[in-house]
């Protein structure tokens, strides 16, 4: 076995893949059918069928017209390969030329060229370029990490939080100042009233004087 065999096989595979990519980016089969349809249309009017010593000429008075139709179909087929933006015009023109070849060129090359050109023209009109592959959308009802769609992941519990204190990152509400100095709305608070402050009958522990004498 030759040492060049693997390299040759790899090159053949690469060429084949390149041709496949080139063929998929254009209406290849439409152009091939249109070009093949032009060959019998242009050939049969100028061919002679030999039967023994008898020569049967199939040429007609419209031999030049048949040649023109066949050449135009071949040109349209090649144009579909290298100028794919004219596919609609080339397809419609191929269909019209196939119809004209029926009365002009021996029933369109004995219906062989007519059928090839008709099918190729229809394929050229209906061909559209492919779209690039798109990214697959996420599955319905599934969020990130397998969570249901729309669910918000819960925050991890903070072990350093103390009761009565706001957690880090949260804003505490406005603090309401409490009563200071034993005053509540301008009056002495009952909670801060000294024992015996309102007792006028006894001795006040604050000044040690009799309540009646203080009042008098």
PDB file of N, CA, C and O in Angstrom, residues 32-109:
ATOM      1  N   UNK A  32     -29.045  22.108 -12.851  1.00  0.00           N
ATOM      2  CA  UNK A  32     -28.665  20.909 -13.601  1.00  0.00           C
ATOM      3  C   UNK A  32     -29.806  20.441 -14.500  1.00  0.00           C
ATOM      4  O   UNK A  32     -29.586  20.093 -15.674  1.00  0.00           O
ATOM      5  N   UNK A  33     -31.023  20.432 -13.991  1.00  0.00           N
ATOM      6  CA  UNK A  33     -32.163  19.989 -14.802  1.00  0.00           C
ATOM      7  C   UNK A  33     -32.415  20.931 -15.976  1.00  0.00           C
ATOM      8  O   UNK A  33     -32.724  20.487 -17.093  1.00  0.00           O
ATOM      9  N   UNK A  34     -32.290  22.237 -15.740  1.00  0.00           N
ATOM     10  CA  UNK A  34     -32.515  23.198 -16.837  1.00  0.00           C
ATOM     11  C   UNK A  34     -31.457  23.028 -17.921  1.00  0.00           C
ATOM     12  O   UNK A  34     -31.770  23.042 -19.133  1.00  0.00           O
ATOM     13  N   UNK A  35     -30.195  22.871 -17.518  1.00  0.00           N
ATOM     14  CA  UNK A  35     -29.131  22.695 -18.510  1.00  0.00           C
ATOM     15  C   UNK A  35     -29.294  21.385 -19.280  1.00  0.00           C
ATOM     16  O   UNK A  35     -29.084  21.335 -20.507  1.00  0.00           O
ATOM     17  N   UNK A  36     -29.671  20.303 -18.585  1.00  0.00           N
ATOM     18  CA  UNK A  36     -29.898  19.032 -19.281  1.00  0.00           C
ATOM     19  C   UNK A  36     -31.098  19.110 -20.222  1.00  0.00           C
ATOM     20  O   UNK A  36     -31.118  18.442 -21.266  1.00  0.00           O
ATOM     21  N   UNK A  37     -32.094  19.925 -19.869  1.00  0.00           N
ATOM     22  CA  UNK A  37     -33.243  20.073 -20.764  1.00  0.00           C
ATOM     23  C   UNK A  37     -32.902  20.781 -22.058  1.00  0.00           C
ATOM     24  O   UNK A  37     -33.541  20.537 -23.102  1.00  0.00           O
ATOM     25  N   UNK A  38     -31.899  21.647 -22.028  1.00  0.00           N
ATOM     26  CA  UNK A  38     -31.527  22.340 -23.267  1.00  0.00           C
ATOM     27  C   UNK A  38     -30.764  21.484 -24.251  1.00  0.00           C
ATOM     28  O   UNK A  38     -30.766  21.775 -25.469  1.00  0.00           O
ATOM     29  N   UNK A  39     -30.123  20.421 -23.787  1.00  0.00           N
ATOM     30  CA  UNK A  39     -29.319  19.597 -24.691  1.00  0.00           C
ATOM     31  C   UNK A  39     -30.154  18.833 -25.718  1.00  0.00           C
ATOM     32  O   UNK A  39     -29.873  18.929 -26.929  1.00  0.00           O
ATOM     33  N   UNK A  40     -31.175  18.081 -25.347  1.00  0.00           N
ATOM     34  CA  UNK A  40     -31.948  17.377 -26.395  1.00  0.00           C
ATOM     35  C   UNK A  40     -32.744  18.332 -27.272  1.00  0.00           C
ATOM     36  O   UNK A  40     -32.976  18.027 -28.452  1.00  0.00           O
ATOM     37  N   UNK A  41     -33.153  19.466 -26.733  1.00  0.00           N
ATOM     38  CA  UNK A  41     -33.896  20.433 -27.552  1.00  0.00           C
ATOM     39  C   UNK A  41     -33.007  20.969 -28.670  1.00  0.00           C
ATOM     40  O   UNK A  41     -33.456  21.161 -29.815  1.00  0.00           O
ATOM     41  N   UNK A  42     -31.741  21.230 -28.356  1.00  0.00           N
ATOM     42  CA  UNK A  42     -30.828  21.755 -29.376  1.00  0.00           C
ATOM     43  C   UNK A  42     -30.236  20.657 -30.261  1.00  0.00           C
ATOM     44  O   UNK A  42     -29.803  20.926 -31.385  1.00  0.00           O
ATOM     45  N   UNK A  43     -30.221  19.417 -29.799  1.00  0.00           N
ATOM     46  CA  UNK A  43     -29.543  18.363 -30.550  1.00  0.00           C
ATOM     47  C   UNK A  43     -30.440  17.695 -31.593  1.00  0.00           C
ATOM     48  O   UNK A  43     -30.033  17.494 -32.752  1.00  0.00           O
ATOM     49  N   UNK A  44     -31.669  17.322 -31.235  1.00  0.00           N
ATOM     50  CA  UNK A  44     -32.487  16.498 -32.107  1.00  0.00           C
ATOM     51  C   UNK A  44     -32.794  17.145 -33.461  1.00  0.00           C
ATOM     52  O   UNK A  44     -32.826  16.444 -34.481  1.00  0.00           O
ATOM     53  N   UNK A  45     -33.052  18.444 -33.555  1.00  0.00           N
ATOM     54  CA  UNK A  45     -33.334  18.989 -34.899  1.00  0.00           C
ATOM     55  C   UNK A  45     -32.165  18.884 -35.867  1.00  0.00           C
ATOM     56  O   UNK A  45     -32.358  18.988 -37.090  1.00  0.00           O
ATOM     57  N   UNK A  46     -30.939  18.707 -35.355  1.00  0.00           N
ATOM     58  CA  UNK A  46     -29.774  18.626 -36.222  1.00  0.00           C
ATOM     59  C   UNK A  46     -29.208  17.198 -36.298  1.00  0.00           C
ATOM     60  O   UNK A  46     -28.163  16.967 -36.885  1.00  0.00           O
ATOM     61  N   UNK A  47     -29.897  16.244 -35.711  1.00  0.00           N
ATOM     62  CA  UNK A  47     -29.400  14.869 -35.717  1.00  0.00           C
ATOM     63  C   UNK A  47     -30.036  14.091 -36.865  1.00  0.00           C
ATOM     64  O   UNK A  47     -31.146  14.389 -37.316  1.00  0.00           O
ATOM     65  N   UNK A  48     -29.316  13.112 -37.313  1.00  0.00           N
ATOM     66  CA  UNK A  48     -29.799  12.221 -38.366  1.00  0.00           C
ATOM     67  C   UNK A  48     -29.820  10.794 -37.815  1.00  0.00           C
ATOM     68  O   UNK A  48     -28.828  10.318 -37.242  1.00  0.00           O
ATOM     69  N   UNK A  49     -30.949  10.143 -37.989  1.00  0.00           N
ATOM     70  CA  UNK A  49     -31.116   8.766 -37.514  1.00  0.00           C
ATOM     71  C   UNK A  49     -30.828   7.822 -38.666  1.00  0.00           C
ATOM     72  O   UNK A  49     -31.460   7.897 -39.719  1.00  0.00           O
ATOM     73  N   UNK A  50     -29.857   6.964 -38.496  1.00  0.00           N
ATOM     74  CA  UNK A  50     -29.419   6.038 -39.527  1.00  0.00           C
ATOM     75  C   UNK A  50     -30.099   4.687 -39.306  1.00  0.00           C
ATOM     76  O   UNK A  50     -29.910   4.042 -38.278  1.00  0.00           O
ATOM     77  N   UNK A  51     -30.934   4.252 -40.251  1.00  0.00           N
ATOM     78  CA  UNK A  51     -31.611   2.955 -40.191  1.00  0.00           C
ATOM     79  C   UNK A  51     -31.170   2.167 -41.435  1.00  0.00           C
ATOM     80  O   UNK A  51     -31.735   2.315 -42.519  1.00  0.00           O
ATOM     81  N   UNK A  52     -30.149   1.325 -41.276  1.00  0.00           N
ATOM     82  CA  UNK A  52     -29.613   0.595 -42.415  1.00  0.00           C
ATOM     83  C   UNK A  52     -29.025   1.565 -43.440  1.00  0.00           C
ATOM     84  O   UNK A  52     -28.142   2.355 -43.118  1.00  0.00           O
ATOM     85  N   UNK A  53     -29.557   1.500 -44.664  1.00  0.00           N
ATOM     86  CA  UNK A  53     -29.114   2.430 -45.696  1.00  0.00           C
ATOM     87  C   UNK A  53     -30.027   3.644 -45.774  1.00  0.00           C
ATOM     88  O   UNK A  53     -29.855   4.471 -46.676  1.00  0.00           O
ATOM     89  N   UNK A  54     -30.947   3.731 -44.862  1.00  0.00           N
ATOM     90  CA  UNK A  54     -31.906   4.833 -44.855  1.00  0.00           C
ATOM     91  C   UNK A  54     -31.483   5.849 -43.806  1.00  0.00           C
ATOM     92  O   UNK A  54     -31.251   5.512 -42.643  1.00  0.00           O
ATOM     93  N   UNK A  55     -31.384   7.087 -44.209  1.00  0.00           N
ATOM     94  CA  UNK A  55     -31.044   8.190 -43.313  1.00  0.00           C
ATOM     95  C   UNK A  55     -32.292   9.005 -43.057  1.00  0.00           C
ATOM     96  O   UNK A  55     -32.923   9.517 -43.991  1.00  0.00           O
ATOM     97  N   UNK A  56     -32.628   9.134 -41.795  1.00  0.00           N
ATOM     98  CA  UNK A  56     -33.819   9.867 -41.396  1.00  0.00           C
ATOM     99  C   UNK A  56     -33.379  11.174 -40.746  1.00  0.00           C
ATOM    100  O   UNK A  56     -32.740  11.173 -39.692  1.00  0.00           O
ATOM    101  N   UNK A  57     -33.684  12.256 -41.439  1.00  0.00           N
ATOM    102  CA  UNK A  57     -33.334  13.577 -40.916  1.00  0.00           C
ATOM    103  C   UNK A  57     -34.494  14.108 -40.090  1.00  0.00           C
ATOM    104  O   UNK A  57     -35.629  14.150 -40.557  1.00  0.00           O
ATOM    105  N   UNK A  58     -34.202  14.528 -38.853  1.00  0.00           N
ATOM    106  CA  UNK A  58     -35.232  15.058 -37.959  1.00  0.00           C
ATOM    107  C   UNK A  58     -35.231  16.569 -37.896  1.00  0.00           C
ATOM    108  O   UNK A  58     -35.908  17.172 -37.073  1.00  0.00           O
ATOM    109  N   UNK A  59     -34.450  17.209 -38.752  1.00  0.00           N
ATOM    110  CA  UNK A  59     -34.398  18.666 -38.743  1.00  0.00           C
ATOM    111  C   UNK A  59     -35.692  19.237 -39.306  1.00  0.00           C
ATOM    112  O   UNK A  59     -36.340  18.646 -40.167  1.00  0.00           O
ATOM    113  N   UNK A  60     -36.066  20.392 -38.771  1.00  0.00           N
ATOM    114  CA  UNK A  60     -37.280  21.086 -39.203  1.00  0.00           C
ATOM    115  C   UNK A  60     -36.913  22.469 -39.701  1.00  0.00           C
ATOM    116  O   UNK A  60     -35.742  22.876 -39.677  1.00  0.00           O
ATOM    117  N   UNK A  61     -37.921  23.182 -40.143  1.00  0.00           N
ATOM    118  CA  UNK A  61     -37.676  24.550 -40.617  1.00  0.00           C
ATOM    119  C   UNK A  61     -37.283  25.480 -39.484  1.00  0.00           C
ATOM    120  O   UNK A  61     -36.758  26.563 -39.715  1.00  0.00           O
ATOM    121  N   UNK A  62     -37.577  25.095 -38.264  1.00  0.00           N
ATOM    122  CA  UNK A  62     -37.243  25.931 -37.105  1.00  0.00           C
ATOM    123  C   UNK A  62     -36.008  25.409 -36.404  1.00  0.00           C
ATOM    124  O   UNK A  62     -35.918  25.434 -35.173  1.00  0.00           O
ATOM    125  N   UNK A  63     -35.046  24.904 -37.168  1.00  0.00           N
ATOM    126  CA  UNK A  63     -33.836  24.374 -36.550  1.00  0.00           C
ATOM    127  C   UNK A  63     -33.051  25.433 -35.816  1.00  0.00           C
ATOM    128  O   UNK A  63     -32.499  25.185 -34.726  1.00  0.00           O
ATOM    129  N   UNK A  64     -32.956  26.639 -36.363  1.00  0.00           N
ATOM    130  CA  UNK A  64     -32.231  27.718 -35.689  1.00  0.00           C
ATOM    131  C   UNK A  64     -32.909  28.083 -34.376  1.00  0.00           C
ATOM    132  O   UNK A  64     -32.242  28.352 -33.365  1.00  0.00           O
ATOM    133  N   UNK A  65     -34.266  28.079 -34.374  1.00  0.00           N
ATOM    134  CA  UNK A  65     -34.991  28.375 -33.132  1.00  0.00           C
ATOM    135  C   UNK A  65     -34.732  27.329 -32.062  1.00  0.00           C
ATOM    136  O   UNK A  65     -34.604  27.650 -30.877  1.00  0.00           O
ATOM    137  N   UNK A  66     -34.648  26.075 -32.481  1.00  0.00           N
ATOM    138  CA  UNK A  66     -34.352  25.025 -31.504  1.00  0.00           C
ATOM    139  C   UNK A  66     -32.958  25.194 -30.913  1.00  0.00           C
ATOM    140  O   UNK A  66     -32.755  24.986 -29.705  1.00  0.00           O
ATOM    141  N   UNK A  67     -31.995  25.575 -31.745  1.00  0.00           N
ATOM    142  CA  UNK A  67     -30.644  25.794 -31.235  1.00  0.00           C
ATOM    143  C   UNK A  67     -30.609  26.948 -30.241  1.00  0.00           C
ATOM    144  O   UNK A  67     -29.948  26.868 -29.195  1.00  0.00           O
ATOM    145  N   UNK A  68     -31.326  28.016 -30.550  1.00  0.00           N
ATOM    146  CA  UNK A  68     -31.348  29.171 -29.644  1.00  0.00           C
ATOM    147  C   UNK A  68     -31.996  28.800 -28.306  1.00  0.00           C
ATOM    148  O   UNK A  68     -31.506  29.159 -27.227  1.00  0.00           O
ATOM    149  N   UNK A  69     -33.094  28.065 -28.363  1.00  0.00           N
ATOM    150  CA  UNK A  69     -33.770  27.668 -27.123  1.00  0.00           C
ATOM    151  C   UNK A  69     -32.860  26.776 -26.275  1.00  0.00           C
ATOM    152  O   UNK A  69     -32.747  26.941 -25.055  1.00  0.00           O
ATOM    153  N   UNK A  70     -32.196  25.819 -26.927  1.00  0.00           N
ATOM    154  CA  UNK A  70     -31.309  24.933 -26.182  1.00  0.00           C
ATOM    155  C   UNK A  70     -30.145  25.669 -25.544  1.00  0.00           C
ATOM    156  O   UNK A  70     -29.795  25.428 -24.380  1.00  0.00           O
ATOM    157  N   UNK A  71     -29.529  26.600 -26.296  1.00  0.00           N
ATOM    158  CA  UNK A  71     -28.401  27.362 -25.741  1.00  0.00           C
ATOM    159  C   UNK A  71     -28.856  28.247 -24.587  1.00  0.00           C
ATOM    160  O   UNK A  71     -28.174  28.363 -23.552  1.00  0.00           O
ATOM    161  N   UNK A  72     -30.017  28.862 -24.710  1.00  0.00           N
ATOM    162  CA  UNK A  72     -30.529  29.704 -23.627  1.00  0.00           C
ATOM    163  C   UNK A  72     -30.805  28.889 -22.360  1.00  0.00           C
ATOM    164  O   UNK A  72     -30.536  29.340 -21.248  1.00  0.00           O
ATOM    165  N   UNK A  73     -31.337  27.694 -22.527  1.00  0.00           N
ATOM    166  CA  UNK A  73     -31.586  26.854 -21.353  1.00  0.00           C
ATOM    167  C   UNK A  73     -30.281  26.463 -20.663  1.00  0.00           C
ATOM    168  O   UNK A  73     -30.200  26.436 -19.425  1.00  0.00           O
ATOM    169  N   UNK A  74     -29.258  26.151 -21.436  1.00  0.00           N
ATOM    170  CA  UNK A  74     -27.967  25.817 -20.832  1.00  0.00           C
ATOM    171  C   UNK A  74     -27.390  27.015 -20.093  1.00  0.00           C
ATOM    172  O   UNK A  74     -26.862  26.901 -18.967  1.00  0.00           O
ATOM    173  N   UNK A  75     -27.497  28.209 -20.689  1.00  0.00           N
ATOM    174  CA  UNK A  75     -26.994  29.424 -20.032  1.00  0.00           C
ATOM    175  C   UNK A  75     -27.769  29.706 -18.750  1.00  0.00           C
ATOM    176  O   UNK A  75     -27.183  30.082 -17.724  1.00  0.00           O
ATOM    177  N   UNK A  76     -29.072  29.531 -18.780  1.00  0.00           N
ATOM    178  CA  UNK A  76     -29.872  29.751 -17.571  1.00  0.00           C
ATOM    179  C   UNK A  76     -29.504  28.746 -16.476  1.00  0.00           C
ATOM    180  O   UNK A  76     -29.450  29.096 -15.290  1.00  0.00           O
ATOM    181  N   UNK A  77     -29.252  27.497 -16.868  1.00  0.00           N
ATOM    182  CA  UNK A  77     -28.853  26.503 -15.870  1.00  0.00           C
ATOM    183  C   UNK A  77     -27.530  26.840 -15.206  1.00  0.00           C
ATOM    184  O   UNK A  77     -27.385  26.715 -13.976  1.00  0.00           O
ATOM    185  N   UNK A  78     -26.558  27.297 -15.994  1.00  0.00           N
ATOM    186  CA  UNK A  78     -25.264  27.684 -15.414  1.00  0.00           C
ATOM    187  C   UNK A  78     -25.414  28.939 -14.554  1.00  0.00           C
ATOM    188  O   UNK A  78     -24.757  29.083 -13.514  1.00  0.00           O
ATOM    189  N   UNK A  79     -26.282  29.857 -14.981  1.00  0.00           N
ATOM    190  CA  UNK A  79     -26.504  31.080 -14.189  1.00  0.00           C
ATOM    191  C   UNK A  79     -27.099  30.760 -12.825  1.00  0.00           C
ATOM    192  O   UNK A  79     -26.812  31.454 -11.839  1.00  0.00           O
ATOM    193  N   UNK A  80     -27.914  29.735 -12.750  1.00  0.00           N
ATOM    194  CA  UNK A  80     -28.473  29.353 -11.449  1.00  0.00           C
ATOM    195  C   UNK A  80     -27.389  28.860 -10.495  1.00  0.00           C
ATOM    196  O   UNK A  80     -27.551  28.944  -9.264  1.00  0.00           O
ATOM    197  N   UNK A  81     -26.291  28.362 -10.999  1.00  0.00           N
ATOM    198  CA  UNK A  81     -25.195  27.906 -10.140  1.00  0.00           C
ATOM    199  C   UNK A  81     -24.361  29.054  -9.597  1.00  0.00           C
ATOM    200  O   UNK A  81     -23.967  29.026  -8.435  1.00  0.00           O
ATOM    201  N   UNK A  82     -24.092  30.045 -10.422  1.00  0.00           N
ATOM    202  CA  UNK A  82     -23.150  31.100 -10.039  1.00  0.00           C
ATOM    203  C   UNK A  82     -23.825  32.441  -9.749  1.00  0.00           C
ATOM    204  O   UNK A  82     -23.171  33.335  -9.205  1.00  0.00           O
ATOM    205  N   UNK A  83     -25.071  32.594 -10.114  1.00  0.00           N
ATOM    206  CA  UNK A  83     -25.820  33.828  -9.837  1.00  0.00           C
ATOM    207  C   UNK A  83     -27.177  33.431  -9.262  1.00  0.00           C
ATOM    208  O   UNK A  83     -28.209  33.529  -9.929  1.00  0.00           O
ATOM    209  N   UNK A  84     -27.163  33.001  -8.006  1.00  0.00           N
ATOM    210  CA  UNK A  84     -28.390  32.467  -7.426  1.00  0.00           C
ATOM    211  C   UNK A  84     -29.452  33.532  -7.163  1.00  0.00           C
ATOM    212  O   UNK A  84     -30.616  33.203  -6.942  1.00  0.00           O
ATOM    213  N   UNK A  85     -29.080  34.825  -7.171  1.00  0.00           N
ATOM    214  CA  UNK A  85     -30.076  35.870  -6.944  1.00  0.00           C
ATOM    215  C   UNK A  85     -31.008  36.052  -8.138  1.00  0.00           C
ATOM    216  O   UNK A  85     -32.012  36.763  -8.012  1.00  0.00           O
ATOM    217  N   UNK A  86     -30.703  35.433  -9.296  1.00  0.00           N
ATOM    218  CA  UNK A  86     -31.584  35.529 -10.465  1.00  0.00           C
ATOM    219  C   UNK A  86     -32.417  34.257 -10.617  1.00  0.00           C
ATOM    220  O   UNK A  86     -32.896  33.971 -11.710  1.00  0.00           O
ATOM    221  N   UNK A  87     -32.600  33.532  -9.538  1.00  0.00           N
ATOM    222  CA  UNK A  87     -33.268  32.224  -9.627  1.00  0.00           C
ATOM    223  C   UNK A  87     -34.723  32.346 -10.080  1.00  0.00           C
ATOM    224  O   UNK A  87     -35.203  31.502 -10.834  1.00  0.00           O
ATOM    225  N   UNK A  88     -35.432  33.406  -9.639  1.00  0.00           N
ATOM    226  CA  UNK A  88     -36.839  33.549 -10.026  1.00  0.00           C
ATOM    227  C   UNK A  88     -36.937  33.865 -11.516  1.00  0.00           C
ATOM    228  O   UNK A  88     -37.739  33.259 -12.255  1.00  0.00           O
ATOM    229  N   UNK A  89     -36.125  34.811 -11.980  1.00  0.00           N
ATOM    230  CA  UNK A  89     -36.141  35.155 -13.413  1.00  0.00           C
ATOM    231  C   UNK A  89     -35.730  33.956 -14.257  1.00  0.00           C
ATOM    232  O   UNK A  89     -36.372  33.645 -15.285  1.00  0.00           O
ATOM    233  N   UNK A  90     -34.661  33.266 -13.849  1.00  0.00           N
ATOM    234  CA  UNK A  90     -34.188  32.121 -14.630  1.00  0.00           C
ATOM    235  C   UNK A  90     -35.215  30.990 -14.623  1.00  0.00           C
ATOM    236  O   UNK A  90     -35.407  30.317 -15.646  1.00  0.00           O
ATOM    237  N   UNK A  91     -35.886  30.783 -13.501  1.00  0.00           N
ATOM    238  CA  UNK A  91     -36.899  29.724 -13.449  1.00  0.00           C
ATOM    239  C   UNK A  91     -38.085  30.010 -14.352  1.00  0.00           C
ATOM    240  O   UNK A  91     -38.564  29.128 -15.085  1.00  0.00           O
ATOM    241  N   UNK A  92     -38.576  31.251 -14.310  1.00  0.00           N
ATOM    242  CA  UNK A  92     -39.715  31.607 -15.174  1.00  0.00           C
ATOM    243  C   UNK A  92     -39.317  31.534 -16.650  1.00  0.00           C
ATOM    244  O   UNK A  92     -40.084  31.044 -17.496  1.00  0.00           O
ATOM    245  N   UNK A  93     -38.113  32.029 -16.986  1.00  0.00           N
ATOM    246  CA  UNK A  93     -37.655  31.968 -18.374  1.00  0.00           C
ATOM    247  C   UNK A  93     -37.501  30.525 -18.847  1.00  0.00           C
ATOM    248  O   UNK A  93     -37.832  30.196 -20.007  1.00  0.00           O
ATOM    249  N   UNK A  94     -37.014  29.637 -17.980  1.00  0.00           N
ATOM    250  CA  UNK A  94     -36.864  28.230 -18.363  1.00  0.00           C
ATOM    251  C   UNK A  94     -38.223  27.586 -18.623  1.00  0.00           C
ATOM    252  O   UNK A  94     -38.380  26.798 -19.574  1.00  0.00           O
ATOM    253  N   UNK A  95     -39.217  27.911 -17.813  1.00  0.00           N
ATOM    254  CA  UNK A  95     -40.555  27.345 -18.032  1.00  0.00           C
ATOM    255  C   UNK A  95     -41.138  27.832 -19.358  1.00  0.00           C
ATOM    256  O   UNK A  95     -41.726  27.053 -20.131  1.00  0.00           O
ATOM    257  N   UNK A  96     -40.984  29.126 -19.660  1.00  0.00           N
ATOM    258  CA  UNK A  96     -41.507  29.666 -20.919  1.00  0.00           C
ATOM    259  C   UNK A  96     -40.787  29.053 -22.130  1.00  0.00           C
ATOM    260  O   UNK A  96     -41.431  28.714 -23.137  1.00  0.00           O
ATOM    261  N   UNK A  97     -39.467  28.920 -22.048  1.00  0.00           N
ATOM    262  CA  UNK A  97     -38.731  28.313 -23.154  1.00  0.00           C
ATOM    263  C   UNK A  97     -39.104  26.845 -23.340  1.00  0.00           C
ATOM    264  O   UNK A  97     -39.157  26.346 -24.482  1.00  0.00           O
ATOM    265  N   UNK A  98     -39.375  26.133 -22.248  1.00  0.00           N
ATOM    266  CA  UNK A  98     -39.800  24.742 -22.370  1.00  0.00           C
ATOM    267  C   UNK A  98     -41.148  24.644 -23.080  1.00  0.00           C
ATOM    268  O   UNK A  98     -41.366  23.739 -23.906  1.00  0.00           O
ATOM    269  N   UNK A  99     -42.053  25.569 -22.786  1.00  0.00           N
ATOM    270  CA  UNK A  99     -43.349  25.560 -23.466  1.00  0.00           C
ATOM    271  C   UNK A  99     -43.210  25.914 -24.948  1.00  0.00           C
ATOM    272  O   UNK A  99     -43.891  25.328 -25.808  1.00  0.00           O
ATOM    273  N   UNK A 100     -42.335  26.855 -25.266  1.00  0.00           N
ATOM    274  CA  UNK A 100     -42.139  27.249 -26.667  1.00  0.00           C
ATOM    275  C   UNK A 100     -41.486  26.126 -27.465  1.00  0.00           C
ATOM    276  O   UNK A 100     -41.709  25.990 -28.688  1.00  0.00           O
ATOM    277  N   UNK A 101     -40.677  25.297 -26.801  1.00  0.00           N
ATOM    278  CA  UNK A 101     -39.968  24.240 -27.525  1.00  0.00           C
ATOM    279  C   UNK A 101     -40.904  23.132 -28.012  1.00  0.00           C
ATOM    280  O   UNK A 101     -40.500  22.339 -28.871  1.00  0.00           O
ATOM    281  N   UNK A 102     -42.134  23.068 -27.504  1.00  0.00           N
ATOM    282  CA  UNK A 102     -43.046  22.006 -27.958  1.00  0.00           C
ATOM    283  C   UNK A 102     -43.395  22.162 -29.442  1.00  0.00           C
ATOM    284  O   UNK A 102     -43.249  21.202 -30.219  1.00  0.00           O
ATOM    285  N   UNK A 103     -43.832  23.337 -29.920  1.00  0.00           N
ATOM    286  CA  UNK A 103     -44.129  23.429 -31.360  1.00  0.00           C
ATOM    287  C   UNK A 103     -42.898  23.711 -32.216  1.00  0.00           C
ATOM    288  O   UNK A 103     -42.946  23.553 -33.436  1.00  0.00           O
ATOM    289  N   UNK A 104     -41.796  24.148 -31.591  1.00  0.00           N
ATOM    290  CA  UNK A 104     -40.635  24.577 -32.377  1.00  0.00           C
ATOM    291  C   UNK A 104     -39.631  23.450 -32.548  1.00  0.00           C
ATOM    292  O   UNK A 104     -39.069  23.264 -33.643  1.00  0.00           O
ATOM    293  N   UNK A 105     -39.383  22.666 -31.522  1.00  0.00           N
ATOM    294  CA  UNK A 105     -38.268  21.721 -31.527  1.00  0.00           C
ATOM    295  C   UNK A 105     -38.738  20.291 -31.284  1.00  0.00           C
ATOM    296  O   UNK A 105     -38.450  19.701 -30.241  1.00  0.00           O
ATOM    297  N   UNK A 106     -39.458  19.737 -32.235  1.00  0.00           N
ATOM    298  CA  UNK A 106     -39.833  18.314 -32.181  1.00  0.00           C
ATOM    299  C   UNK A 106     -40.432  17.930 -30.828  1.00  0.00           C
ATOM    300  O   UNK A 106     -39.967  17.026 -30.133  1.00  0.00           O
ATOM    301  N   UNK A 107     -41.492  18.643 -30.466  1.00  0.00           N
ATOM    302  CA  UNK A 107     -42.180  18.408 -29.189  1.00  0.00           C
ATOM    303  C   UNK A 107     -41.227  18.525 -28.001  1.00  0.00           C
ATOM    304  O   UNK A 107     -41.258  17.746 -27.048  1.00  0.00           O
ATOM    305  N   UNK A 108     -40.406  19.562 -28.062  1.00  0.00           N
ATOM    306  CA  UNK A 108     -39.479  19.794 -26.956  1.00  0.00           C
ATOM    307  C   UNK A 108     -38.436  18.718 -26.814  1.00  0.00           C
ATOM    308  O   UNK A 108     -38.131  18.292 -25.691  1.00  0.00           O
ATOM    309  N   UNK A 109     -37.844  18.315 -27.932  1.00  0.00           N
ATOM    310  CA  UNK A 109     -36.847  17.236 -27.874  1.00  0.00           C
ATOM    311  C   UNK A 109     -37.470  15.926 -27.450  1.00  0.00           C
ATOM    312  O   UNK A 109     -36.935  15.241 -26.573  1.00  0.00           O
TER     313      UNK A 109
END
